[in-house]
Amino acid sequence: MSIDRRSFLFGASGIAALTIAGCGGVRQQTSPTASSGAGSVTTQGFGKPDDVGQARIDAFKKAHPNITVRINEGDFDPQQFLSSVASGNPSDLVYLERGLIGTYAAKGALQPLDDLISELDIDTEQYRGPAMRQVTVDDKVYGIPEFYNTRNILINGKAMREAGLSPQDLSTTDWNKLHANAAKLYQAKGAKISRIGFDPKLPEFLPLWAKANGADLVNSDGSPNLDDPKTAEALAFAYSLISEQGGWSKFKAFRDTWDIFGAGNAFVKNQAVAFPWEGWYVNVLVQASPNLDLQSVPFTDRQGKPISFCDGSAWALPKGAKNAKAAVQWMKTMTATETWMQAGAARAATVAKNKSMFTGLWTANVEADHQVQDKYVKPSGRAGFDQAVSHYYASTETAFAVNSSKAGSEIKTAWTDAVNRVLAGRQAPEQAMRQAQSEASKAYSALK
Amino acid sequence: MTKTLTDKSIERAARSAAGRQPAGPRRNWREIRAAYGFLSPWIIGFVVFTTAPMLISLYLSFTDYDQINAPNYVGTQNYQQLMSDPKVALALKNTLIYAVMYVPAAMAVALGLAMVLNRVGRAAGFFRTVFYLPVMTPTVAAAALFLLLLNGQKGLINRSLMLIGVHGPNWTTDSAWIKPGLALTMLWGLGGTVVIYLAALQQVPKDLYEAAQLDGAGSFNRFRRITLPMISGALFFTMIVLTINSLQMFDQAYTMFFGGQQQSTYANDAALFYVIYLFQQAFGVLHMGYASALAWLLFGIILLITAVQVRLSKRFVYYEGDR
C-alpha cells in the first residue's frame, strides 16, 4: 500500500477539519436583526413541554412571529450551562430553579435584566413577592419567576379514619400530638416497614420545619443562619418522627419503593398516611387515583398559623446571550397573565378529555392565578381534592421563600449535608447545624 | 557476563574490519508517513483532548477560577486547602475502602468465572458472550437497575437472601452497607476481566498440569503452583486497571446516590467518592481551581499506588520472557 504526500496531506486536513467542525458547538448563527428583538432564541433547561408549556410556546410564536424559538429539551444541567457560558457560546435563555440564581448572579454567569425589564415595560409587581426576592441580588433583577410551588399536608383519609383520627390530628401545630399520632399510624412487620404514618420530608423541607419553629435558614442580607437553636430543635423533632418510624435507613428504603406517579401510589397501597407535598401532586393523584379519599390540612407553625415554603423556576439571561432583547421578550410573554390564561384553557381541555379535574396552575403571577382559579377551578364532586386545591391556593398567600444569597448553592449544600449526617446517625442536630453554619459562613465570606 | 561481552567485542571488530555499519531494516519513509497519517486522528485527539487539558488543569490548580471570570493566581493555596478539607479526607477514605473491597472481590469472581468458562466445551462461545454482555449495558442503566435490586425493603437480592433465612441489610440507605452494595453492583460489569483471564488460562501449557498430576499434585496445588504463577501477568495487569478504575469511581455512585435533584438531596456521606466530590466542587459550587488541585492530588495518589504495585509485582509476577 502506498500513499503519496498529497493524499496524506489531504486526508490529514480532512480529519482536522472534521475535528474542528465537531468541536464547533451547536449554536445557530445569530441573525443580524438579533439585537432588535427579532431573530432566534434558544432555551436551555426547559425540559419537554407539557400541555401548559406548549400552549405558552404557541402563544409566544403567535405574538412574535419574527422570533424563532428553539427549545433544547432536557432539564437544567449546571455543567452544560457553565461550559456554554465559559466558552462564550451560551443559549439565549436558561430555565432554572430560583434558588440557584443568587450563586450564578454572584459569579457573573447571568446578566441583570433591569434595563430590558424597563425597556420592554414588564410589570414586576405582577409577580409574587417571595419569588421576586429570590431572583433579586444586590437590588438587581436576574430572573423572571414562572411557577410557584407551595407545600401543605396531604392525608390518606381512609387510613386516617381507620385509626380513629381526624385531619387536625396530623396538624403541625402540636408537635407532641403529631409525634404520637405518627407512631400510632406507623406499621411494620419485623424489619419490614409496611406503612409510614407521617413523613416529614427531610432534608428538603427543613426550611419549612425551621420556619414553623420561628427560624430562617438564610438572613435577609443573604448570610447563613444555620446554627439557630430553633432550627436545630426543628430538625431534632422532624428526625424524631423518622426514628420513631423504623429509622432512616429502613424508612428511606421503604419510601424508595413507592410508585409516586402511578395508580398504585403510596396512598392507594396504604404505604403512607400523611406527608407535606407540593401542590402539583394533587394533579398527579387525581389523574392516577381519582377515587382516592384524599384529605389535607395546611402546614402550620407551632402557634397554629398557616405557613408554607415556596420555590419554583425562573427564566434568566446567561452572560454572553446574543439575543437578549428577544430573550426577555420571551420571559415577558411566557409569564404574562394572558399567556397563563391560554395555558389554563389548554389544561382545561386536557382535563375535560381525561374527565379529570382542574387543580390549578400555581404560577408566580398573582393576577394569572386569580383569573385561572376564577375561570377554571370548579367544584369537582371530589370534596377532598377540592379542599386540597383550596388549601394550596390559600398557601400561595402565606408562603415564604428561603432568602436569596450569593452563596445560595453553598448554603443549601451545607444544610442538606448537615441533615443527611443527622439522618445517617453521624451527628446530633446541634452539632450538624453548627458545622453547616461554619461551612456556609466560609463560602459566604469568600463571596462577599 | 564476560562471555557475552567478549562475543560482542568480536562482533564489533568483525564489522569494523568489514568497513560497514550493521545491516538494519531500511527505513521506508513512505510507509512511515502513511502510518503517521493514520495515527494523526489519535495524536491530535491525545494532544487536544488529553495533554492540553491536563496542562491547563495543572495551571488552574494554582488559581482561583469559577469558569466565568478569568483565573486568579493564588499560588499553592488550593493545595493547602485540600489538606485541611475534611471532605477530602472523607472522600479519600471512602474511595480507598471501596477499592480495597472491590479489587480483590472483582479479581476473585472474574477468575472463578474464567476458570468455569475454561472448562466449558461446546458452548464456550455462547457463555463468553453471555458473560461479556453486561459490559455493553450502559452504566447508568445498570446503576438504576441495581438501585431496585438492592432495595433493603423490597429488593430482589434481599428477597433471595430471605429464602435462605438471611435478613439482608439496607444496601442503598445504610451507611455501613453502601460501599459493599456498590462493590456488588460493579461486579456486574466484570466481563472484560473475565475475558482477559480466560485468554491467560488458555495459554497455560497443558503439559505442566499433566506433569504435576503425575507427581501427585492435587487440584488446589495445581491451581496454586501452576495456574496462579502462569497467569500472574494477567492478574497484575487487571489489578492495576481495576485499582485505577476504583479510585476513579464516578458513574455508578453518582447515578445511584447523587444523580438528579432527588438523589442529590438525600446524598449519603458514605457514597461520597473522591471524583464525585471533585465534580461537585467544579460544577456545583464553581470552584474549578480547587477541583483541578483535587484532580492532581488523585493523579499523584494513583501514580504512587501504581508504582508500589509495579515494585511489588517484581516479586510475584512471572513473564515468559524472564529468566
mmCIF file of C-alpha atoms in Angstrom, chain A residues 96-421:
data_model
loop_
_atom_site.group_PDB
_atom_site.id
_atom_site.type_symbol
_atom_site.label_atom_id
_atom_site.label_comp_id
_atom_site.label_asym_id
_atom_site.label_seq_id
_atom_site.Cartn_x
_atom_site.Cartn_y
_atom_site.Cartn_z
ATOM 1 C CA LEU A 96 -33.560 27.020 36.317
ATOM 2 C CA GLU A 97 -34.511 26.818 39.965
ATOM 3 C CA ARG A 98 -34.830 30.253 41.539
ATOM 4 C CA GLY A 99 -32.626 29.117 44.410
ATOM 5 C CA LEU A 100 -29.659 28.941 42.047
ATOM 6 C CA ILE A 101 -29.994 32.482 40.740
ATOM 7 C CA GLY A 102 -28.020 34.109 43.580
ATOM 8 C CA THR A 103 -24.972 31.916 43.106
ATOM 9 C CA TYR A 104 -24.870 32.283 39.338
ATOM 10 C CA ALA A 105 -25.527 36.009 39.505
ATOM 11 C CA ALA A 106 -22.688 36.445 42.000
ATOM 12 C CA LYS A 107 -20.346 34.619 39.643
ATOM 13 C CA GLY A 108 -21.403 36.753 36.706
ATOM 14 C CA ALA A 109 -22.910 33.823 34.805
ATOM 15 C CA LEU A 110 -26.201 35.696 34.491
ATOM 16 C CA GLN A 111 -26.973 39.194 33.282
ATOM 17 C CA PRO A 112 -29.147 41.646 35.211
ATOM 18 C CA LEU A 113 -32.442 42.286 33.460
ATOM 19 C CA ASP A 114 -33.369 45.696 34.850
ATOM 20 C CA ASP A 115 -32.699 47.706 31.693
ATOM 21 C CA LEU A 116 -34.609 45.326 29.453
ATOM 22 C CA ILE A 117 -37.426 44.992 32.001
ATOM 23 C CA SER A 118 -37.752 48.749 31.814
ATOM 24 C CA GLU A 119 -37.427 48.903 28.023
ATOM 25 C CA LEU A 120 -39.968 46.126 27.463
ATOM 26 C CA ASP A 121 -42.241 47.543 30.143
ATOM 27 C CA ILE A 122 -42.514 44.385 32.253
ATOM 28 C CA ASP A 123 -44.585 44.927 35.353
ATOM 29 C CA THR A 124 -42.629 43.119 38.077
ATOM 30 C CA GLU A 125 -45.367 43.935 40.578
ATOM 31 C CA GLN A 126 -47.475 41.226 38.972
ATOM 32 C CA TYR A 127 -45.124 38.546 40.332
ATOM 33 C CA ARG A 128 -45.309 37.214 43.872
ATOM 34 C CA GLY A 129 -43.012 38.967 46.346
ATOM 35 C CA PRO A 130 -41.135 35.902 47.651
ATOM 36 C CA ALA A 131 -40.444 34.796 44.069
ATOM 37 C CA MET A 132 -39.147 38.229 43.064
ATOM 38 C CA ARG A 133 -36.909 38.393 46.131
ATOM 39 C CA GLN A 134 -35.387 35.055 45.115
ATOM 40 C CA VAL A 135 -34.343 36.439 41.729
ATOM 41 C CA THR A 136 -33.091 39.760 43.064
ATOM 42 C CA VAL A 137 -29.445 40.096 44.062
ATOM 43 C CA ASP A 138 -27.956 43.391 45.260
ATOM 44 C CA ASP A 139 -31.140 45.185 44.131
ATOM 45 C CA LYS A 140 -30.777 43.893 40.585
ATOM 46 C CA VAL A 141 -33.253 41.522 38.996
ATOM 47 C CA TYR A 142 -31.649 38.438 37.432
ATOM 48 C CA GLY A 143 -34.688 36.357 36.573
ATOM 49 C CA ILE A 144 -38.371 36.336 35.788
ATOM 50 C CA PRO A 145 -40.224 33.871 38.044
ATOM 51 C CA GLU A 146 -42.527 31.346 36.460
ATOM 52 C CA PHE A 147 -44.041 28.593 38.654
ATOM 53 C CA TYR A 148 -44.692 28.809 42.364
ATOM 54 C CA ASN A 149 -44.747 25.620 44.420
ATOM 55 C CA THR A 150 -46.106 25.638 47.942
ATOM 56 C CA ARG A 151 -46.466 22.845 50.494
ATOM 57 C CA ASN A 152 -49.380 21.516 52.506
ATOM 58 C CA ILE A 153 -50.069 18.222 54.216
ATOM 59 C CA LEU A 154 -51.804 15.557 52.152
ATOM 60 C CA ILE A 155 -53.518 12.734 54.006
ATOM 61 C CA ASN A 156 -54.694 9.237 53.189
ATOM 62 C CA GLY A 157 -58.244 9.707 54.520
ATOM 63 C CA LYS A 158 -59.146 6.031 54.698
ATOM 64 C CA ALA A 159 -56.107 5.062 56.783
ATOM 65 C CA MET A 160 -56.542 8.094 58.997
ATOM 66 C CA ARG A 161 -60.176 7.291 59.771
ATOM 67 C CA GLU A 162 -59.451 3.625 60.400
ATOM 68 C CA ALA A 163 -57.017 4.755 63.069
ATOM 69 C CA GLY A 164 -59.745 6.869 64.617
ATOM 70 C CA LEU A 165 -58.067 10.167 63.767
ATOM 71 C CA SER A 166 -59.155 13.363 62.053
ATOM 72 C CA PRO A 167 -57.080 15.590 59.705
ATOM 73 C CA GLN A 168 -56.432 18.027 62.551
ATOM 74 C CA ASP A 169 -54.698 15.228 64.447
ATOM 75 C CA LEU A 170 -51.987 15.421 61.805
ATOM 76 C CA SER A 171 -51.556 19.167 62.057
ATOM 77 C CA THR A 172 -48.046 20.504 62.642
ATOM 78 C CA THR A 173 -49.209 22.896 65.358
ATOM 79 C CA ASP A 174 -48.833 20.469 68.262
ATOM 80 C CA TRP A 175 -45.585 18.580 67.794
ATOM 81 C CA ASN A 176 -46.119 16.163 70.674
ATOM 82 C CA LYS A 177 -49.510 15.182 69.344
ATOM 83 C CA LEU A 178 -48.140 14.803 65.814
ATOM 84 C CA HIS A 179 -45.323 12.597 67.097
ATOM 85 C CA ALA A 180 -47.752 10.349 68.969
ATOM 86 C CA ASN A 181 -50.099 10.056 66.011
ATOM 87 C CA ALA A 182 -47.287 9.356 63.554
ATOM 88 C CA ALA A 183 -46.168 6.494 65.794
ATOM 89 C CA LYS A 184 -49.747 5.264 66.017
ATOM 90 C CA LEU A 185 -50.164 5.227 62.231
ATOM 91 C CA TYR A 186 -46.809 3.573 61.551
ATOM 92 C CA GLN A 187 -46.907 -0.121 60.716
ATOM 93 C CA ALA A 188 -44.135 -2.713 60.348
ATOM 94 C CA LYS A 189 -43.743 -6.468 60.152
ATOM 95 C CA GLY A 190 -40.437 -7.422 61.685
ATOM 96 C CA ALA A 191 -37.686 -5.493 59.907
ATOM 97 C CA LYS A 192 -40.001 -4.541 57.055
ATOM 98 C CA ILE A 193 -41.966 -1.319 57.126
ATOM 99 C CA SER A 194 -45.444 -1.629 55.677
ATOM 100 C CA ARG A 195 -46.738 1.908 56.316
ATOM 101 C CA ILE A 196 -45.278 5.278 57.223
ATOM 102 C CA GLY A 197 -47.538 7.342 59.446
ATOM 103 C CA PHE A 198 -46.121 10.800 58.797
ATOM 104 C CA ASP A 199 -43.189 11.601 56.526
ATOM 105 C CA PRO A 200 -41.557 14.943 57.473
ATOM 106 C CA LYS A 201 -39.757 15.036 54.103
ATOM 107 C CA LEU A 202 -36.236 15.645 55.267
ATOM 108 C CA PRO A 203 -33.857 17.059 54.243
ATOM 109 C CA GLU A 204 -35.690 19.081 51.592
ATOM 110 C CA PHE A 205 -38.365 20.569 53.868
ATOM 111 C CA LEU A 206 -36.035 21.668 56.673
ATOM 112 C CA PRO A 207 -36.699 25.355 55.804
ATOM 113 C CA LEU A 208 -40.391 24.716 56.485
ATOM 114 C CA TRP A 209 -39.841 22.965 59.828
ATOM 115 C CA ALA A 210 -37.367 25.661 60.873
ATOM 116 C CA LYS A 211 -39.804 28.424 59.933
ATOM 117 C CA ALA A 212 -42.572 26.651 61.842
ATOM 118 C CA ASN A 213 -40.310 26.943 64.855
ATOM 119 C CA GLY A 214 -39.507 30.601 64.171
ATOM 120 C CA ALA A 215 -36.161 30.404 62.362
ATOM 121 C CA ASP A 216 -34.921 31.342 58.897
ATOM 122 C CA LEU A 217 -32.039 29.433 57.336
ATOM 123 C CA VAL A 218 -30.793 32.484 55.460
ATOM 124 C CA ASN A 219 -30.901 36.020 56.819
ATOM 125 C CA SER A 220 -32.419 38.801 54.754
ATOM 126 C CA ASP A 221 -28.934 40.064 53.853
ATOM 127 C CA GLY A 222 -28.079 36.660 52.374
ATOM 128 C CA SER A 223 -25.852 35.490 55.210
ATOM 129 C CA PRO A 224 -26.372 31.960 56.550
ATOM 130 C CA ASN A 225 -28.256 31.427 59.794
ATOM 131 C CA LEU A 226 -27.980 27.679 60.115
ATOM 132 C CA ASP A 227 -26.954 27.377 63.748
ATOM 133 C CA ASP A 228 -30.086 28.994 65.167
ATOM 134 C CA PRO A 229 -31.113 26.767 68.113
ATOM 135 C CA LYS A 230 -34.682 26.850 66.813
ATOM 136 C CA THR A 231 -33.524 25.228 63.576
ATOM 137 C CA ALA A 232 -31.684 22.501 65.463
ATOM 138 C CA GLU A 233 -34.781 21.957 67.594
ATOM 139 C CA ALA A 234 -36.965 21.675 64.487
ATOM 140 C CA LEU A 235 -34.527 19.263 62.890
ATOM 141 C CA ALA A 236 -34.422 17.177 66.071
ATOM 142 C CA PHE A 237 -38.213 16.951 66.070
ATOM 143 C CA ALA A 238 -38.517 16.042 62.375
ATOM 144 C CA TYR A 239 -35.751 13.486 62.802
ATOM 145 C CA SER A 240 -37.535 12.011 65.825
ATOM 146 C CA LEU A 241 -40.527 11.283 63.593
ATOM 147 C CA ILE A 242 -38.271 9.186 61.379
ATOM 148 C CA SER A 243 -36.538 7.480 64.295
ATOM 149 C CA GLU A 244 -39.933 6.566 65.682
ATOM 150 C CA GLN A 245 -40.897 5.009 62.353
ATOM 151 C CA GLY A 246 -38.150 2.485 61.777
ATOM 152 C CA GLY A 247 -35.105 4.759 61.495
ATOM 153 C CA TRP A 248 -33.706 6.441 58.416
ATOM 154 C CA SER A 249 -32.184 3.534 56.513
ATOM 155 C CA LYS A 250 -35.367 1.448 56.635
ATOM 156 C CA PHE A 251 -37.617 4.492 56.282
ATOM 157 C CA LYS A 252 -35.819 5.742 53.171
ATOM 158 C CA ALA A 253 -35.505 2.275 51.610
ATOM 159 C CA PHE A 254 -39.240 1.756 52.072
ATOM 160 C CA ARG A 255 -40.061 5.187 50.668
ATOM 161 C CA ASP A 256 -37.912 4.396 47.622
ATOM 162 C CA THR A 257 -40.322 1.604 46.736
ATOM 163 C CA TRP A 258 -43.292 3.939 46.369
ATOM 164 C CA ASP A 259 -44.846 4.472 42.996
ATOM 165 C CA ILE A 260 -45.139 8.247 43.195
ATOM 166 C CA PHE A 261 -46.884 8.873 39.899
ATOM 167 C CA GLY A 262 -48.855 5.696 39.304
ATOM 168 C CA ALA A 263 -52.234 4.227 40.130
ATOM 169 C CA GLY A 264 -50.515 2.178 42.818
ATOM 170 C CA ASN A 265 -49.254 5.227 44.690
ATOM 171 C CA ALA A 266 -48.432 5.220 48.411
ATOM 172 C CA PHE A 267 -51.923 6.334 49.432
ATOM 173 C CA VAL A 268 -53.706 3.763 47.293
ATOM 174 C CA LYS A 269 -51.459 0.958 48.545
ATOM 175 C CA ASN A 270 -51.758 2.179 52.127
ATOM 176 C CA GLN A 271 -47.982 2.678 52.353
ATOM 177 C CA ALA A 272 -48.308 6.205 53.712
ATOM 178 C CA VAL A 273 -50.832 8.143 55.752
ATOM 179 C CA ALA A 274 -49.588 11.727 55.555
ATOM 180 C CA PHE A 275 -46.807 13.927 54.234
ATOM 181 C CA PRO A 276 -46.261 17.536 53.220
ATOM 182 C CA TRP A 277 -46.021 17.908 49.436
ATOM 183 C CA GLU A 278 -46.104 20.471 46.640
ATOM 184 C CA GLY A 279 -49.406 21.440 45.016
ATOM 185 C CA TRP A 280 -48.682 19.746 41.714
ATOM 186 C CA TYR A 281 -49.023 16.387 43.430
ATOM 187 C CA VAL A 282 -52.780 16.882 43.731
ATOM 188 C CA ASN A 283 -52.915 16.910 39.936
ATOM 189 C CA VAL A 284 -50.908 13.670 39.843
ATOM 190 C CA LEU A 285 -53.154 11.998 42.399
ATOM 191 C CA VAL A 286 -56.418 12.987 40.787
ATOM 192 C CA GLN A 287 -55.295 11.528 37.484
ATOM 193 C CA ALA A 288 -53.654 8.401 38.868
ATOM 194 C CA SER A 289 -56.250 7.619 41.541
ATOM 195 C CA PRO A 290 -59.389 9.766 41.099
ATOM 196 C CA ASN A 291 -61.355 7.766 43.667
ATOM 197 C CA LEU A 292 -58.786 8.268 46.400
ATOM 198 C CA ASP A 293 -60.087 9.504 49.741
ATOM 199 C CA LEU A 294 -57.710 12.472 49.862
ATOM 200 C CA GLN A 295 -57.685 14.767 52.871
ATOM 201 C CA SER A 296 -55.455 17.712 53.626
ATOM 202 C CA VAL A 297 -54.542 20.306 56.223
ATOM 203 C CA PRO A 298 -52.423 23.438 55.882
ATOM 204 C CA PHE A 299 -48.901 23.270 57.217
ATOM 205 C CA THR A 300 -48.859 25.466 60.306
ATOM 206 C CA ASP A 301 -46.332 26.940 62.646
ATOM 207 C CA ARG A 302 -46.381 25.996 66.319
ATOM 208 C CA GLN A 303 -48.844 28.782 67.051
ATOM 209 C CA GLY A 304 -51.296 27.356 64.533
ATOM 210 C CA LYS A 305 -50.739 29.981 61.842
ATOM 211 C CA PRO A 306 -50.675 28.519 58.293
ATOM 212 C CA ILE A 307 -47.271 28.804 56.653
ATOM 213 C CA SER A 308 -45.794 27.320 53.542
ATOM 214 C CA PHE A 309 -42.423 27.125 51.920
ATOM 215 C CA CYS A 310 -42.287 28.099 48.259
ATOM 216 C CA ASP A 311 -39.852 27.632 45.450
ATOM 217 C CA GLY A 312 -40.074 27.346 41.704
ATOM 218 C CA SER A 313 -38.466 28.073 38.404
ATOM 219 C CA ALA A 314 -37.335 31.235 36.673
ATOM 220 C CA TRP A 315 -36.123 32.367 33.287
ATOM 221 C CA ALA A 316 -32.724 34.045 33.235
ATOM 222 C CA LEU A 317 -30.339 35.566 30.729
ATOM 223 C CA PRO A 318 -26.911 33.904 30.521
ATOM 224 C CA LYS A 319 -23.818 36.052 30.262
ATOM 225 C CA GLY A 320 -22.993 36.415 26.588
ATOM 226 C CA ALA A 321 -26.526 35.702 25.362
ATOM 227 C CA LYS A 322 -26.587 37.095 21.846
ATOM 228 C CA ASN A 323 -30.244 37.977 21.561
ATOM 229 C CA ALA A 324 -31.028 39.487 24.932
ATOM 230 C CA LYS A 325 -33.989 41.568 23.896
ATOM 231 C CA ALA A 326 -35.824 38.706 22.243
ATOM 232 C CA ALA A 327 -34.989 36.510 25.228
ATOM 233 C CA VAL A 328 -36.511 38.947 27.707
ATOM 234 C CA GLN A 329 -39.481 39.336 25.399
ATOM 235 C CA TRP A 330 -39.896 35.576 25.717
ATOM 236 C CA MET A 331 -39.764 35.848 29.531
ATOM 237 C CA LYS A 332 -42.390 38.573 29.477
ATOM 238 C CA THR A 333 -44.754 36.664 27.230
ATOM 239 C CA MET A 334 -44.322 33.297 28.917
ATOM 240 C CA THR A 335 -45.231 34.735 32.327
ATOM 241 C CA ALA A 336 -47.911 37.214 31.290
ATOM 242 C CA THR A 337 -51.448 36.850 32.598
ATOM 243 C CA GLU A 338 -52.996 36.420 29.151
ATOM 244 C CA THR A 339 -50.475 33.683 28.311
ATOM 245 C CA TRP A 340 -51.253 31.849 31.526
ATOM 246 C CA MET A 341 -54.925 32.088 30.620
ATOM 247 C CA GLN A 342 -54.200 30.333 27.327
ATOM 248 C CA ALA A 343 -52.302 27.707 29.276
ATOM 249 C CA GLY A 344 -55.313 27.411 31.575
ATOM 250 C CA ALA A 345 -57.531 26.813 28.557
ATOM 251 C CA ALA A 346 -55.176 24.104 27.325
ATOM 252 C CA ARG A 347 -55.157 22.414 30.737
ATOM 253 C CA ALA A 348 -58.949 22.692 30.933
ATOM 254 C CA ALA A 349 -59.180 20.916 27.572
ATOM 255 C CA THR A 350 -56.852 18.162 28.817
ATOM 256 C CA VAL A 351 -58.896 17.814 31.978
ATOM 257 C CA ALA A 352 -62.145 17.603 30.029
ATOM 258 C CA LYS A 353 -60.658 14.993 27.721
ATOM 259 C CA ASN A 354 -59.463 12.899 30.661
ATOM 260 C CA LYS A 355 -62.678 13.504 32.629
ATOM 261 C CA SER A 356 -60.493 14.702 35.477
ATOM 262 C CA MET A 357 -60.481 17.936 37.484
ATOM 263 C CA PHE A 358 -58.604 21.233 37.213
ATOM 264 C CA THR A 359 -56.282 21.561 40.192
ATOM 265 C CA GLY A 360 -54.674 24.937 39.489
ATOM 266 C CA LEU A 361 -51.531 26.061 37.669
ATOM 267 C CA TRP A 362 -49.591 27.532 40.639
ATOM 268 C CA THR A 363 -47.838 30.380 38.887
ATOM 269 C CA ALA A 364 -45.712 33.199 40.276
ATOM 270 C CA ASN A 365 -48.109 35.672 38.632
ATOM 271 C CA VAL A 366 -50.715 36.731 41.204
ATOM 272 C CA GLU A 367 -53.296 38.000 38.763
ATOM 273 C CA ALA A 368 -52.921 34.973 36.491
ATOM 274 C CA ASP A 369 -53.524 32.633 39.410
ATOM 275 C CA HIS A 370 -56.665 34.517 40.413
ATOM 276 C CA GLN A 371 -58.049 34.566 36.896
ATOM 277 C CA VAL A 372 -57.244 30.907 36.257
ATOM 278 C CA GLN A 373 -58.833 29.953 39.562
ATOM 279 C CA ASP A 374 -61.964 32.001 38.857
ATOM 280 C CA LYS A 375 -62.407 30.658 35.366
ATOM 281 C CA TYR A 376 -61.319 27.039 35.543
ATOM 282 C CA VAL A 377 -61.206 25.742 39.103
ATOM 283 C CA LYS A 378 -64.700 24.481 39.867
ATOM 284 C CA PRO A 379 -66.147 22.057 42.410
ATOM 285 C CA SER A 380 -65.432 18.595 41.062
ATOM 286 C CA GLY A 381 -67.600 16.478 43.293
ATOM 287 C CA ARG A 382 -64.452 15.107 44.944
ATOM 288 C CA ALA A 383 -64.637 17.013 48.197
ATOM 289 C CA GLY A 384 -61.194 16.003 49.448
ATOM 290 C CA PHE A 385 -59.463 17.046 46.250
ATOM 291 C CA ASP A 386 -61.408 20.314 46.117
ATOM 292 C CA GLN A 387 -60.399 21.085 49.674
ATOM 293 C CA ALA A 388 -56.748 20.309 48.935
ATOM 294 C CA VAL A 389 -56.807 22.679 45.956
ATOM 295 C CA SER A 390 -58.287 25.432 48.100
ATOM 296 C CA HIS A 391 -55.584 24.869 50.715
ATOM 297 C CA TYR A 392 -52.886 25.268 48.085
ATOM 298 C CA TYR A 393 -54.441 28.461 46.751
ATOM 299 C CA ALA A 394 -54.572 29.787 50.300
ATOM 300 C CA SER A 395 -50.944 28.851 50.917
ATOM 301 C CA THR A 396 -49.755 30.890 47.937
ATOM 302 C CA GLU A 397 -50.672 33.930 50.018
ATOM 303 C CA THR A 398 -48.789 32.816 53.131
ATOM 304 C CA ALA A 399 -45.717 31.168 51.630
ATOM 305 C CA PHE A 400 -42.162 32.247 52.269
ATOM 306 C CA ALA A 401 -39.039 31.582 50.219
ATOM 307 C CA VAL A 402 -35.566 30.967 51.520
ATOM 308 C CA ASN A 403 -33.856 34.343 51.241
ATOM 309 C CA SER A 404 -31.670 34.876 48.211
ATOM 310 C CA SER A 405 -27.916 34.759 48.724
ATOM 311 C CA LYS A 406 -24.798 34.989 46.647
ATOM 312 C CA ALA A 407 -23.745 31.797 48.368
ATOM 313 C CA GLY A 408 -27.169 30.195 47.900
ATOM 314 C CA SER A 409 -25.834 26.911 46.492
ATOM 315 C CA GLU A 410 -23.167 26.574 49.141
ATOM 316 C CA ILE A 411 -25.628 27.349 51.948
ATOM 317 C CA LYS A 412 -28.122 24.827 50.649
ATOM 318 C CA THR A 413 -25.403 22.208 50.278
ATOM 319 C CA ALA A 414 -24.258 22.893 53.832
ATOM 320 C CA TRP A 415 -27.668 22.426 55.450
ATOM 321 C CA THR A 416 -28.623 19.499 53.229
ATOM 322 C CA ASP A 417 -25.390 17.713 54.131
ATOM 323 C CA ALA A 418 -25.996 18.501 57.792
ATOM 324 C CA VAL A 419 -29.448 16.935 57.742
ATOM 325 C CA ASN A 420 -28.070 13.887 55.943
ATOM 326 C CA ARG A 421 -25.404 13.500 58.629
#
